[in-house]
Amino acid sequence: MRETRPSGLPISTVAGHIVRPRVPQGVLWRPRLAEALDAGVRRAVTMLCAGPGWGKTALVSSWAGTRSAAGPIAWLTLDPQHDDPHTFWSDLILSLRAAGAIPPTNSVPEPAPRTAVDDTVFRRAFTAALGALPVVTVVVLDDLHRVTDSRVLNGLAGLLADVPERLRFVLISRSEPAVPLHRLRAAGHLTELRAADLAFRVEEAGELLAARGRRPSGAELAALVRGTEGWGAGLRLTGETAAGSGAVEDYLVREVLAEQPPQIQDFLLRTSVPDRVCGELADALTGQRYGHRTLEGLERANVFVERIGPGRWFRYHQMFRAALRHQLTLVQPEAAPRLNLLAAQWCAGKGNGLTALNHAAAAGDWDFVARLVVDRGLQLFASVDRAEVIEVLRRIPADRLAGTAELAVSAALLAYAEGDLDVMPQRLARARSLLAGRGGGYRAGIDLALTVMESGAVLRRHGDMPRLTAASTEMLDELAALRWDQVPARLQYRAMALSNKGTGLLWTGRLDHAERYLWAAASGARASGVPLVEISAFTHLALLAFVQGTLNGAREHVTAAADVARRIDARERPASALGYLTDAMIESERGREVEAEALLRRGLHALGDNPETTLAVVAALVRARLLLDRGEPLAARSALHRARTEAGPRLAAPLLDRLVGIGIAEADLAAGDPAAVVARYAHRPAVPALFPAEQICLARAYLATGQEPAAESLLARVRESPDRVAGVSAWILTALGADAHGRGARAGEALTRAFAEAEPELIRRPFRVFGAPRLTVLTERQQWLTELRGPVSDGVLAEITGELPVLGEGAHTAGPLSERELEVLHYLPTVLTAAEIAEKLGISVNTVKAHMRSIYRKLGVGRRREAVVQSRQLGLL
């Protein structure tokens, strides 16, 4: 007679439920998950909860196969028949007996055929019997999601609430089990492994595919893991089968979609259209209610739906979303365009312009796309989403681009994005002509969009700064009279107009007004979400501060712009270029030519092939400055003349012309042509109208041509100006002039002031431009280092001259000075440089320097002044 369980069913009919499943061939052993299970069974309950294909059962089965010596493992695979309490408890006891967990001497009570779930008598007796287990026993309940009967679940909940000391549970479920686990979780008695834990990592995916003879490259493997999101079934099907995505879709449709009720299937198909969905959007797409509740239920059921952060948005696993979208085209081919249009309308109403644009393009409604471009496109174009906006614009059929004013605006924006600036005026004019007959309300928004593009693509790019300032002023007046509902991008347009006006004011030389508008633009851009405008405002503020001679302030603005650019990955965008160029000039002023060269290269790269005219000339200014620092004044002057010529007659930027003039004047001075500098500035009606830097150039020219009173008059004004860089230059020139006339005290005072002004801003370039050797000799001879805060001034002087002090070796024990060394020694108390001494003696400057080093070594000193003092003490001078 065949053995039966209490229900009367033969044991053979349930043997498959109480036997650990065979581990599928090729399952990868993942130590980190095995260790997690080892740690989990030290607690009362371990739960693996994830959708199909995540490898839950295969993981636990392979892990259980390695623990035969650790104690019995009872396995019960559940199915709908276990919704009967009697069947559930009977099979649970059978699984324990089959695993050898219950010895023959242990009398475990059998449930009566009609035992109720609240029969605490049976449960207490069962719990007591399991409390006498001789060793720790693990019970695996697989496919727990198939049990839905409240009697069974309540009985299991009671058992889990008071787990016997030597019993451990491993629960495997596709959805959140309907048993209360919160107390176990709060008490620290629950270990949870979910999809994120079960997801394959890149190295694990590589091992999985290698075991099957596939060895993709690192980039291919990373892309595969990203595309599957580490989903095991997706990895195997995509990476191993020729069917690829078709096999994945077939699996998801059969294992996930087909398991859902018809209403949920329709919900999933319709809501797969957007990349992410919330309850309100789901309601708009389905025409139903309770979308949020449905999404929460799908998330709990692990139907490849997950919440995005703590908010109201959800996303579908990308492979599941792709399968749903394909199914939608198969079962409802006419629905996709309509659903995309519904999504576009909903997103537009919520102010999500980029998503609305993408859905409108997917729907093929190009008129709606164009209206969105007018309403939201420009602000998105000035944001981190610029590339996506351009892709949408490229999808508009070419034969539609001139159909309406909105489409003509789209055509103009596309031309601007692709650098086709020559057609911009024509397309802007076409858009304006198509506005004829339009009402004033909506027309205002199109007019503003056209003004913004004209300002940026035509006036600003060609450098017509007076017109840019006027157009921006007019635009700000118009915006003040419009409501948000008339122009949805009102705040963004205002930030753009403020930035354009600040830029125009800067280049026309109205620096105080420019600063105010640029600060307002930076604040407005941050508040309204147009970071490229914010970057532009900060980089122009940086240039303004540099022009005013405040290096620290300029660096702060450069850093602020770089922080924004880093946040949105815009460090190589044209908006960042001026920041690099300004920083290059800062580094040059601080004597760091190598760093300045690197920044110039980054700036040129960011500018691209079609830079704004003003920025192209600024790049030439930086290049000329570096050429001057390398002692190539003729090349510097040529670079500036060429840049200004290439800028063309449309460039109207007075400040830029003056900066170019300063660069040319410095080149003329370095080339020995001070008369050209005097001639350049002689036409100015009033000297105070000159910038401090211009006054320095003119003062240097006056000094070189013997007009010392005129030079001192200029230097006196610059010494009182807030321009730190020009101020340092003025004090240096004052010191050199005083020393040349034997006014040692005045020279010392002026040089002290030069060092004091230079140190906070780390200004170094003027010391080198005006003759570092002479300044070094002057400083040492007058013994001013002690007045200049000792070691600080030593460091400054070393940076300025580029010389390293010679370390003394104590007493002079290297022998007497040679005859030539004595000749050189007699020139050391003077202010002559090494080159001038060489000229006096008729020898090379390198020979003089070699004699000086030998003198220092023999006298046991490290500096020129010390050599003079020591020589006098020894009677050599």
XYZ file of C-alpha atoms in Angstrom, residues 72-738:
667
model
C 19.552 20.151 7.891
C 17.936 22.356 5.263
C 14.240 21.737 4.698
C 12.850 22.990 1.394
C 9.241 23.646 0.559
C 8.255 25.058 -2.839
C 4.814 26.604 -2.554
C 2.026 26.809 -5.114
C -1.693 27.705 -5.083
C -2.668 24.417 -3.380
C -0.854 25.655 -0.282
C -3.590 28.247 0.177
C -5.183 25.471 2.243
C -3.843 25.624 5.837
C -3.904 21.864 6.229
C -1.872 21.327 3.061
C 0.618 24.042 3.979
C 1.349 22.769 7.487
C 1.371 19.114 6.410
C 3.928 19.794 3.646
C 6.012 21.898 5.967
C 6.230 19.000 8.418
C 7.004 16.595 5.560
C 9.854 18.832 4.364
C 11.314 18.856 7.873
C 11.124 15.082 8.079
C 12.605 14.669 4.579
C 15.560 16.846 5.560
C 16.147 14.741 8.677
C 15.506 17.675 10.916
C 12.883 15.878 13.025
C 14.250 12.724 14.677
C 11.928 9.713 15.075
C 11.752 10.335 18.801
C 10.354 13.833 18.278
C 6.597 13.821 18.203
C 5.456 16.689 16.001
C 1.715 17.263 16.044
C -0.157 16.782 12.771
C -2.753 19.388 11.791
C -6.334 18.240 11.726
C -7.999 18.444 8.282
C -9.945 21.542 9.251
C -7.445 23.291 11.505
C -8.076 27.031 11.449
C -5.327 29.547 11.165
C -6.162 30.968 14.576
C -5.908 27.550 16.200
C -3.209 28.624 18.612
C -3.270 25.192 20.231
C -1.734 23.529 17.162
C 0.723 26.327 16.519
C 1.961 26.307 20.120
C 2.362 22.557 20.057
C 4.161 22.747 16.707
C 6.453 25.522 17.948
C 7.222 23.586 21.136
C 8.095 20.455 19.163
C 10.443 22.435 16.895
C 12.022 24.004 19.958
C 13.410 20.566 20.780
C 15.327 20.246 17.499
C 18.814 18.858 18.196
C 20.624 21.122 15.664
C 19.980 24.404 13.893
C 17.652 23.770 10.966
C 17.021 26.055 8.000
C 13.566 26.070 6.416
C 13.376 27.470 2.879
C 9.932 28.582 1.738
C 10.224 29.148 -2.011
C 7.647 31.012 -4.153
C 5.964 32.431 -1.087
C 4.163 34.928 -3.333
C 1.917 32.088 -4.561
C 0.269 31.849 -1.143
C -2.510 34.382 -0.685
C -4.863 32.771 1.814
C -5.088 34.896 4.945
C -5.390 31.838 7.203
C -2.103 30.418 6.009
C -0.357 33.778 6.077
C -1.602 34.621 9.567
C -0.460 31.221 10.830
C 2.967 31.723 9.261
C 3.116 35.221 10.744
C 2.479 33.782 14.199
C 5.300 31.275 13.728
C 7.720 33.963 12.498
C 6.835 36.151 15.460
C 8.116 33.458 17.820
C 10.689 31.448 15.882
C 12.104 28.493 17.876
C 15.719 28.955 18.932
C 17.138 26.365 16.526
C 14.967 27.171 13.542
C 15.817 29.609 10.729
C 13.583 30.676 7.856
C 14.628 31.688 4.346
C 11.700 33.230 2.483
C 11.866 33.495 -1.328
C 9.212 35.622 -2.986
C 8.620 37.665 -6.127
C 6.577 40.193 -4.181
C 6.543 41.603 -0.687
C 5.203 38.766 1.520
C 1.859 39.497 3.115
C 3.219 38.700 6.555
C 4.237 41.397 9.041
C 8.028 41.586 9.112
C 8.384 45.059 10.584
C 8.986 43.809 14.115
C 11.709 41.445 12.968
C 13.225 44.287 10.931
C 13.120 46.680 13.891
C 14.617 44.083 16.225
C 17.450 43.294 13.832
C 16.289 39.712 13.292
C 15.635 40.077 9.560
C 18.125 39.915 6.686
C 16.877 41.176 3.325
C 18.271 40.585 -0.167
C 16.500 42.461 -2.926
C 17.032 43.128 -6.615
C 19.765 45.664 -5.979
C 21.710 43.049 -3.978
C 21.097 40.255 -6.496
C 22.077 42.414 -9.481
C 25.239 41.272 -11.237
C 28.216 43.536 -10.902
C 30.496 44.120 -13.863
C 33.134 41.632 -12.745
C 30.487 39.015 -11.973
C 28.884 39.498 -15.376
C 32.309 39.044 -16.964
C 32.768 35.728 -15.165
C 29.274 34.588 -16.145
C 29.843 35.260 -19.836
C 33.400 33.915 -19.793
C 32.081 30.590 -18.459
C 29.979 30.439 -21.628
C 32.814 31.296 -23.971
C 32.109 35.002 -24.378
C 34.692 37.603 -23.472
C 33.391 41.091 -24.349
C 35.608 44.138 -23.960
C 35.459 46.189 -20.793
C 33.340 48.861 -22.487
C 30.962 46.286 -23.992
C 30.615 44.514 -20.658
C 29.891 47.758 -18.802
C 27.300 48.707 -21.431
C 25.675 45.272 -21.115
C 25.433 45.572 -17.340
C 24.003 49.082 -17.643
C 21.477 47.958 -20.228
C 20.295 44.988 -18.168
C 20.684 46.816 -14.847
C 22.392 43.664 -13.581
C 19.281 41.537 -14.104
C 20.543 37.947 -14.325
C 18.017 36.622 -16.843
C 18.586 39.666 -19.033
C 22.347 39.136 -18.957
C 22.081 35.492 -19.903
C 19.510 35.991 -22.651
C 21.172 39.084 -24.138
C 24.714 37.835 -23.797
C 24.244 34.217 -24.802
C 21.447 33.902 -27.350
C 21.326 34.981 -30.946
C 17.772 36.181 -30.406
C 19.079 38.824 -28.002
C 16.443 41.401 -27.128
C 13.703 39.252 -28.695
C 14.369 36.495 -26.189
C 14.340 39.005 -23.342
C 11.032 40.455 -24.490
C 9.490 36.993 -24.827
C 10.574 36.146 -21.276
C 9.216 39.385 -19.814
C 5.924 39.140 -21.663
C 5.358 35.535 -20.556
C 6.736 35.727 -17.022
C 5.687 39.246 -16.024
C 3.104 40.893 -18.270
C 0.958 37.783 -18.853
C 0.791 37.160 -15.104
C -1.053 40.435 -14.557
C -4.818 41.001 -14.764
C -6.024 42.549 -18.073
C -6.573 45.981 -16.494
C -3.012 46.048 -15.138
C -1.655 44.859 -18.484
C -3.329 47.817 -20.196
C -2.032 50.153 -17.468
C 1.534 48.930 -17.979
C 1.383 49.255 -21.763
C 0.043 52.807 -21.680
C 2.332 54.064 -18.937
C 5.443 52.633 -20.616
C 5.481 55.585 -23.034
C 7.303 58.029 -20.696
C 10.708 57.202 -19.216
C 9.317 57.862 -15.756
C 5.765 58.122 -14.539
C 3.827 59.436 -11.567
C 0.239 58.882 -10.528
C -1.083 62.021 -12.225
C 0.671 61.268 -15.500
C -0.547 57.671 -15.344
C -4.102 58.935 -14.914
C -3.681 61.229 -17.936
C -2.425 58.334 -20.076
C -4.967 55.729 -18.981
C -8.009 57.914 -18.431
C -8.426 56.171 -15.095
C -7.952 57.104 -11.457
C -5.720 55.826 -8.688
C -2.585 55.697 -10.801
C -0.338 56.340 -7.823
C -1.920 53.495 -5.856
C -1.471 51.164 -8.830
C 2.191 52.084 -9.197
C 2.805 51.487 -5.502
C 1.166 48.060 -5.806
C 3.327 47.180 -8.810
C 6.429 48.259 -6.903
C 5.502 46.058 -3.943
C 4.852 43.182 -6.335
C 8.324 43.663 -7.899
C 6.850 43.926 -11.389
C 10.056 45.618 -12.550
C 8.769 48.929 -11.202
C 10.751 50.985 -8.726
C 10.261 54.304 -7.000
C 12.698 57.093 -7.871
C 13.927 58.348 -4.530
C 11.437 59.274 -1.833
C 9.096 61.195 -4.141
C 6.078 60.376 -6.282
C 7.881 59.270 -9.428
C 8.428 55.695 -10.604
C 10.416 54.076 -13.376
C 10.199 50.760 -15.163
C 13.267 48.581 -15.629
C 14.545 49.693 -19.012
C 14.335 46.214 -20.571
C 10.774 45.823 -19.298
C 9.881 49.288 -20.600
C 11.314 48.427 -24.023
C 9.308 45.192 -24.104
C 6.130 47.014 -23.121
C 6.625 49.688 -25.778
C 7.114 47.054 -28.462
C 4.035 45.209 -27.300
C 2.092 48.470 -27.458
C 3.004 48.921 -31.116
C 1.871 45.351 -31.793
C -1.457 45.326 -29.975
C -2.394 49.027 -30.266
C -0.361 50.490 -33.163
C -2.400 53.689 -33.273
C -2.035 54.361 -29.543
C 1.640 55.321 -29.297
C 1.442 58.742 -31.069
C -1.699 59.643 -29.159
C -0.163 58.622 -25.814
C 3.014 60.575 -26.596
C 0.934 63.658 -27.345
C -0.967 63.234 -24.073
C 2.345 62.931 -22.229
C 3.686 66.024 -24.026
C 0.642 68.074 -23.084
C 0.756 66.947 -19.465
C 4.509 67.644 -19.140
C 4.160 71.040 -20.801
C 1.426 71.942 -18.350
C 3.717 70.994 -15.481
C 6.602 73.075 -16.865
C 8.763 70.110 -17.899
C 9.766 71.480 -21.275
C 12.413 68.942 -22.301
C 10.241 65.898 -21.665
C 7.346 67.627 -23.406
C 9.565 68.312 -26.425
C 10.677 64.688 -26.655
C 7.126 63.343 -26.426
C 5.799 65.875 -28.936
C 8.560 64.853 -31.362
C 7.759 61.172 -30.771
C 4.128 61.981 -31.575
C 5.202 63.711 -34.796
C 3.282 66.870 -33.885
C 5.799 69.378 -35.235
C 3.581 72.401 -34.704
C 3.383 71.536 -31.017
C 7.158 70.960 -30.959
C 7.669 74.445 -32.406
C 5.345 76.035 -29.855
C 7.304 74.326 -27.091
C 10.558 75.621 -28.596
C 9.196 79.161 -28.390
C 7.903 78.666 -24.843
C 10.740 76.581 -23.362
C 13.371 75.860 -25.983
C 15.726 78.767 -25.414
C 15.947 78.273 -21.672
C 16.692 74.567 -22.255
C 19.236 75.543 -24.905
C 21.060 77.535 -22.210
C 20.990 74.638 -19.764
C 22.611 71.243 -19.357
C 19.915 69.855 -21.695
C 21.261 71.721 -24.725
C 22.310 68.565 -26.616
C 18.884 66.947 -26.253
C 17.144 70.082 -27.505
C 19.368 70.086 -30.588
C 18.515 66.436 -31.267
C 14.806 67.258 -31.163
C 15.308 70.196 -33.544
C 17.129 67.920 -35.997
C 14.116 65.591 -36.101
C 11.833 68.289 -37.524
C 11.383 67.615 -41.271
C 13.271 70.188 -43.315
C 10.227 70.985 -45.445
C 8.304 72.011 -42.315
C 10.848 74.469 -40.918
C 9.445 77.512 -42.708
C 5.758 76.740 -42.267
C 4.950 78.921 -39.248
C 6.637 81.588 -37.213
C 7.269 79.047 -34.448
C 8.847 76.587 -36.883
C 10.981 79.395 -38.320
C 12.170 80.143 -34.773
C 13.076 76.459 -34.475
C 14.968 76.657 -37.774
C 16.895 79.707 -36.572
C 17.789 77.993 -33.283
C 18.961 74.903 -35.158
C 21.183 77.035 -37.395
C 22.645 78.719 -34.325
C 23.312 75.355 -32.676
C 25.086 74.030 -35.757
C 27.198 77.164 -36.217
C 25.516 78.150 -39.482
C 25.466 81.813 -38.506
C 25.305 83.222 -41.997
C 21.695 82.092 -42.426
C 20.589 83.368 -39.023
C 19.490 86.873 -40.150
C 17.474 85.348 -42.998
C 15.696 82.866 -40.740
C 14.993 85.456 -38.086
C 13.547 87.744 -40.734
C 11.396 84.886 -42.062
C 10.023 84.275 -38.567
C 9.162 87.945 -38.128
C 7.375 88.052 -41.495
C 5.245 85.047 -40.507
C 4.103 86.900 -37.373
C 1.982 89.258 -39.442
C -1.610 89.124 -38.318
C -0.872 87.339 -35.061
C -2.535 88.560 -31.873
C -0.527 90.528 -29.363
C -0.626 87.980 -26.538
C 1.173 84.975 -27.966
C 3.089 87.076 -30.442
C 4.945 88.728 -27.561
C 6.529 85.394 -26.635
C 7.737 84.803 -30.204
C 9.071 88.354 -30.444
C 11.054 87.828 -27.257
C 12.459 84.524 -28.490
C 13.581 86.227 -31.693
C 15.167 89.085 -29.726
C 17.070 86.652 -27.521
C 18.430 84.801 -30.548
C 19.281 87.984 -32.382
C 21.118 89.272 -29.348
C 23.102 86.084 -28.846
C 23.591 84.849 -32.383
C 24.068 88.124 -34.234
C 24.876 91.107 -32.011
C 26.880 89.365 -29.310
C 28.654 86.978 -31.659
C 29.758 89.793 -33.988
C 30.634 92.064 -31.072
C 28.147 94.880 -31.713
C 28.003 95.846 -28.055
C 26.115 99.177 -28.251
C 23.272 97.491 -30.142
C 23.387 94.515 -27.762
C 22.986 96.862 -24.807
C 20.089 98.701 -26.458
C 18.297 95.499 -27.508
C 18.668 94.002 -24.032
C 17.351 97.160 -22.404
C 14.305 97.098 -24.662
C 13.757 93.418 -23.910
C 13.873 93.991 -20.142
C 11.250 96.733 -20.526
C 9.009 94.379 -22.506
C 9.392 91.578 -19.980
C 8.373 93.898 -17.162
C 5.024 94.439 -18.863
C 4.273 90.739 -19.496
C 2.794 88.049 -17.263
C 4.128 84.528 -16.739
C 1.139 82.969 -18.497
C 1.922 85.054 -21.584
C 5.610 84.090 -21.596
C 6.310 80.878 -19.626
C 10.067 81.430 -19.937
C 9.821 84.986 -18.599
C 12.337 84.489 -15.755
C 14.807 82.716 -18.012
C 14.517 85.415 -20.681
C 15.098 88.035 -18.012
C 18.307 86.316 -16.883
C 19.497 86.156 -20.509
C 18.679 89.815 -21.094
C 20.477 90.842 -17.893
C 23.536 88.849 -18.939
C 23.524 90.352 -22.425
C 23.127 93.873 -21.073
C 25.890 93.345 -18.513
C 28.144 92.006 -21.260
C 27.338 94.935 -23.516
C 27.997 97.445 -20.752
C 31.290 95.760 -19.918
C 32.625 95.899 -23.460
C 31.456 99.479 -23.917
C 33.513 100.428 -20.859
C 30.717 101.175 -18.371
C 32.191 98.922 -15.736
C 30.170 99.948 -12.678
C 26.855 99.450 -14.467
C 28.109 96.210 -16.015
C 28.949 94.747 -12.621
C 25.464 95.406 -11.298
C 23.734 93.771 -14.265
C 26.092 90.790 -14.349
C 25.482 90.090 -10.660
C 21.742 90.272 -11.273
C 22.143 87.910 -14.248
C 24.076 85.365 -12.177
C 21.446 85.399 -9.439
C 18.538 85.267 -11.888
C 20.119 82.469 -13.913
C 20.619 80.329 -10.830
C 17.058 80.915 -9.638
C 15.517 80.168 -13.036
C 17.678 77.169 -13.955
C 19.802 78.402 -16.878
C 23.325 77.495 -15.714
C 25.073 78.411 -18.971
C 23.870 81.984 -18.486
C 25.143 81.856 -14.907
C 28.557 80.678 -16.132
C 28.689 83.478 -18.701
C 27.789 86.084 -16.075
C 30.493 84.895 -13.674
C 33.202 84.707 -16.348
C 32.456 88.274 -17.460
C 32.534 89.380 -13.807
C 35.949 87.719 -13.596
C 37.213 89.649 -16.613
C 35.794 92.867 -15.179
C 37.640 92.301 -11.893
C 40.859 91.559 -13.786
C 40.545 94.754 -15.809
C 40.113 96.621 -12.533
C 43.363 95.067 -11.253
C 41.837 92.788 -8.593
C 43.320 89.338 -9.141
C 41.815 87.693 -6.067
C 38.338 88.920 -6.956
C 38.771 87.742 -10.535
C 39.853 84.295 -9.332
C 36.782 84.033 -7.083
C 34.492 84.619 -10.058
C 36.442 82.149 -12.202
C 36.047 79.544 -9.460
C 32.315 80.235 -9.161
C 31.881 79.745 -12.924
C 33.988 76.572 -12.858
C 31.875 75.127 -10.034
C 28.695 75.582 -12.059
C 30.357 74.184 -15.192
C 31.593 71.156 -13.277
C 28.134 70.493 -11.892
C 26.533 70.351 -15.354
C 29.570 68.955 -17.216
C 30.015 72.149 -19.236
C 33.736 72.667 -18.714
C 34.403 72.309 -22.439
C 31.458 74.465 -23.548
C 31.957 77.937 -25.089
C 30.396 79.530 -22.001
C 33.421 78.394 -19.965
C 36.020 79.721 -22.399
C 36.271 83.256 -21.006
C 36.876 81.790 -17.547
C 39.931 79.911 -18.808
C 41.229 82.958 -20.695
C 40.804 85.257 -17.692
C 42.451 82.694 -15.437
C 45.340 82.511 -17.913
C 45.859 86.277 -17.560
C 45.708 85.946 -13.771
C 48.381 83.238 -13.846
C 50.494 85.350 -16.190
C 50.234 88.299 -13.808
C 51.387 85.986 -11.033
C 54.405 84.860 -13.011
C 53.171 81.339 -13.766
C 53.667 81.144 -17.500
C 53.366 77.354 -17.770
C 49.985 77.353 -16.050
C 48.885 80.294 -18.189
C 49.808 78.422 -21.384
C 47.753 75.399 -20.277
C 44.738 77.585 -19.492
C 45.001 79.295 -22.871
C 44.872 75.889 -24.566
C 41.776 74.920 -22.588
C 40.154 78.236 -23.432
C 40.809 77.832 -27.158
C 39.402 74.297 -27.037
C 36.247 75.487 -25.291
C 35.789 78.355 -27.771
C 35.398 75.941 -30.667
C 35.407 76.834 -34.342
C 32.926 79.743 -34.250
C 33.708 81.818 -31.174
C 32.200 85.141 -30.258
C 34.319 87.851 -31.830
C 35.131 89.493 -28.507
C 36.314 86.197 -27.014
C 38.479 85.450 -30.047
C 40.222 88.795 -29.506
C 40.603 88.092 -25.770
C 42.322 84.821 -26.691
C 44.706 86.841 -28.872
C 45.345 89.178 -25.898
C 46.346 86.212 -23.751
C 48.597 84.841 -26.487
C 50.252 88.245 -26.943
C 50.823 88.580 -23.199
C 52.605 85.206 -23.131
C 54.683 86.163 -26.152
C 55.742 89.322 -24.331
C 56.669 87.274 -21.278
C 58.898 85.155 -23.518
C 60.599 88.253 -24.905
C 58.900 88.284 -28.333
C 57.358 91.771 -28.600
C 57.174 91.840 -32.395
C 55.251 88.552 -32.490
C 52.933 89.822 -29.765
C 52.213 93.040 -31.647
C 51.586 91.103 -34.864
C 49.149 88.737 -33.124
C 47.115 91.643 -31.769
C 46.974 93.503 -35.082
C 45.913 90.310 -36.860
C 43.185 89.522 -34.311
C 41.713 93.003 -34.535
C 41.726 92.905 -38.326
C 40.037 89.486 -38.417
C 37.362 90.743 -36.020
C 36.097 92.977 -38.801
C 34.345 96.329 -38.837
C 31.228 95.055 -37.050
C 33.120 94.740 -33.775
C 32.131 97.671 -31.591
C 33.636 97.062 -28.168
C 35.543 100.110 -26.875
C 36.923 98.343 -23.827
C 38.330 95.556 -25.974
C 39.963 98.100 -28.273
C 41.610 99.720 -25.267
C 42.863 96.356 -23.970
C 44.323 95.619 -27.398
C 45.903 99.078 -27.347
C 47.527 98.353 -23.965
C 48.926 95.105 -25.348
C 50.344 96.876 -28.402
C 51.791 99.628 -26.198
C 53.559 97.052 -24.011
C 54.928 95.408 -27.160
C 56.161 98.795 -28.432
C 57.898 99.498 -25.116
C 59.511 96.061 -25.081
C 60.649 96.603 -28.680
C 62.237 99.938 -27.778
C 59.686 102.219 -29.440
C 58.353 104.498 -26.636
C 57.539 107.259 -29.160
C 54.791 105.054 -30.617
C 53.214 104.800 -27.152
C 53.313 108.568 -26.661
C 51.710 109.017 -30.056
C 49.017 106.439 -29.262
C 47.789 108.251 -26.182
C 48.548 111.835 -27.180
C 45.112 112.308 -28.765
C 43.291 111.710 -25.487
C 41.690 114.982 -24.327
C 42.127 114.340 -20.617
C 44.668 112.068 -18.974
C 42.301 110.932 -16.167
C 40.198 109.261 -18.853
C 43.022 106.755 -19.293
C 42.852 103.461 -17.455
C 45.577 102.992 -14.840
C 47.222 100.388 -17.099
C 47.246 102.904 -19.955
C 48.755 105.537 -17.685
C 51.513 103.086 -16.722
C 52.344 102.492 -20.391
C 52.429 106.234 -21.049
C 54.533 106.865 -17.929
C 57.049 104.262 -19.060
C 57.181 105.912 -22.476
C 57.742 109.334 -20.872
C 60.559 107.945 -18.704
C 62.173 106.355 -21.746
C 62.014 109.652 -23.644
C 63.325 111.782 -20.774
C 59.994 113.372 -19.782
C 60.300 112.571 -16.103
C 57.942 115.247 -14.680
C 55.156 114.086 -16.991
C 55.832 110.480 -15.950
C 55.750 111.329 -12.218
C 52.439 113.138 -12.652
C 50.924 109.983 -14.119
C 52.498 107.677 -11.544
C 51.173 109.802 -8.699
C 47.622 109.279 -9.949
C 48.076 105.519 -10.428
C 49.601 105.089 -6.970
C 46.319 106.316 -5.503
C 44.081 104.167 -7.715
C 42.377 100.948 -6.481
C 43.960 99.014 -9.358
C 46.424 96.747 -7.510
C 48.372 95.590 -10.578
C 48.863 99.104 -11.924
C 49.628 100.324 -8.413
C 52.465 97.830 -8.017
C 53.845 98.930 -11.393
C 53.658 102.582 -10.355
C 55.561 101.976 -7.108
C 58.251 99.958 -8.916
C 58.765 102.705 -11.489
C 58.856 105.257 -8.679
C 61.515 103.233 -6.849
C 63.707 102.846 -9.910
C 63.395 106.508 -10.789
C 64.260 107.628 -7.245
